[in-house]
Coordinates of C-alpha atoms in Angstrom, one line a residue:
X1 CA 56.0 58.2 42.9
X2 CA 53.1 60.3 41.5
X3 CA 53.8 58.9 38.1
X4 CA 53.9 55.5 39.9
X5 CA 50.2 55.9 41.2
X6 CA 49.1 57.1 37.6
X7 CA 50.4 53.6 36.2
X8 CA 48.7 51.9 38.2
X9 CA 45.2 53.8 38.4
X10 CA 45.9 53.5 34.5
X11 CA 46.4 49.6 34.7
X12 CA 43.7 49.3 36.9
X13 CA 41.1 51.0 34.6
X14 CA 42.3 48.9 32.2
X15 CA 41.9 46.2 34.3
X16 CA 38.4 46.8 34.7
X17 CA 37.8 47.7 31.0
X18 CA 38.6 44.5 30.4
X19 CA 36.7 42.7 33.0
X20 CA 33.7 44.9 31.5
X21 CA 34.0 43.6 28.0
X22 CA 34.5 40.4 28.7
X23 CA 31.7 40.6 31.0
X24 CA 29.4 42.0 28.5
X25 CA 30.9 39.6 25.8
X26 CA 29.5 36.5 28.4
X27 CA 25.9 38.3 28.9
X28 CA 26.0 38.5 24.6
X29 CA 26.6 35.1 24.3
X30 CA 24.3 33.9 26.9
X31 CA 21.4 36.1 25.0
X32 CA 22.3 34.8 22.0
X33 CA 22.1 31.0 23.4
X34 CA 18.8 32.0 24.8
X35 CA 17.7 33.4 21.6
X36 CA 18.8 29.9 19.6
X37 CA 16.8 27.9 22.5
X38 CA 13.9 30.3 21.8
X39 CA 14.0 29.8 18.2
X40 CA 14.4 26.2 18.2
X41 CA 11.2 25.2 21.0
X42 CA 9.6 27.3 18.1
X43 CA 10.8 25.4 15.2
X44 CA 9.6 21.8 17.4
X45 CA 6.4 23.7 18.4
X46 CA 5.9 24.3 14.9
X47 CA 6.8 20.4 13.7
X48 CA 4.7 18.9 16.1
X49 CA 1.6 21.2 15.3
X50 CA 2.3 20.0 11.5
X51 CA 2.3 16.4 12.6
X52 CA -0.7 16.6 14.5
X53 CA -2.3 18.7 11.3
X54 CA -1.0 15.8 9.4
X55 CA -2.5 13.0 11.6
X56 CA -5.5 14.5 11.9
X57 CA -5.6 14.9 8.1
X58 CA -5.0 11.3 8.1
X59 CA -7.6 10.4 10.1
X60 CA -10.2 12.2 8.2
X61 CA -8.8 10.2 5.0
X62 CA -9.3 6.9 6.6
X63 CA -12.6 8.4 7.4
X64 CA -13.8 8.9 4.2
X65 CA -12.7 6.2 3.3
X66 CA -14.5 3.9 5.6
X67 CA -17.6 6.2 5.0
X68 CA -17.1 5.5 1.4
X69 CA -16.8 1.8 2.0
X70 CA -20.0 1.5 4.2
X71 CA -21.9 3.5 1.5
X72 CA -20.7 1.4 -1.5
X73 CA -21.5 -1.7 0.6
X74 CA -25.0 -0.4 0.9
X75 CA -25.4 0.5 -2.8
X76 CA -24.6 -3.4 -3.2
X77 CA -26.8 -4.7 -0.7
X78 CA -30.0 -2.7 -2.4
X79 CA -28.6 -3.8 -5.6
X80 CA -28.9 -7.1 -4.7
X81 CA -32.3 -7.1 -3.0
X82 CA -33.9 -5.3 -6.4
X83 CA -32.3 -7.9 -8.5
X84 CA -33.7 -10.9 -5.6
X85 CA -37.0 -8.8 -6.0
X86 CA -36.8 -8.8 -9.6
X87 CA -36.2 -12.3 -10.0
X88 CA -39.1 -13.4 -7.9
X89 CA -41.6 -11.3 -9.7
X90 CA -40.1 -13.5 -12.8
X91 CA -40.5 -16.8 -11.2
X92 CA -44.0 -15.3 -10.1
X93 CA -45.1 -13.9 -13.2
X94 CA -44.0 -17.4 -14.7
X95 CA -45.7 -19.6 -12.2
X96 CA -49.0 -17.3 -12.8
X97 CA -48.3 -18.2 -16.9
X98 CA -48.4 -21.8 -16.0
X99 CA -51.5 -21.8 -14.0
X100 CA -53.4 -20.1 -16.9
X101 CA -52.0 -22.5 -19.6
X102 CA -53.6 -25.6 -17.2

């Protein structure tokens, strides 16, 4: 009988060993699940802060670029008055040329 009872205090410390690991086996896995989550919202943190670097690169590219666009327009718009004002100082220079040969 006594032997009896040690089986079974013996099976049922076994019993409980058991539930233990497994239970601590569960809480491992569920840390290591949280662990992944964790590490992936960084990795999509991470990629959406490069996007946004990227965009805004982007933006300041078309930026410049318009900037650049505006400024060469300008360049061609004073280009084209000095040669407008060149041209009438010809024709006036000419018409002044005529007047003194009459």
């Amino acid at each position: 009988r006594e032997e009896e009872v040690e089986k079974l205090r013996e099976e049922e410390v076994e019993e409980l060993r058991e539930e233990e690991v497994e239970k601590l086996r569960e809480e491992e896995v569920e840390e290591l699940r949280e662990e992944e989550l964790e590490k992936l919202r960084e990795e999509e943190v991470e990629e959406l802060r490069e996007e946004e670097v990227e965009e805004l690169r982007e933006e300041e590219v078309e930026k410049l670029r318009e900037e650049e666009v505006e400024e060469l327009r300008e360049e061609e718009v004073e280009k084209l008055r000095e040669e407008e004002v060149e041209e009438l100082r010809e024709e006036e220079v000419e018409e002044l040329r005529e007047e003194e040969v009459e």
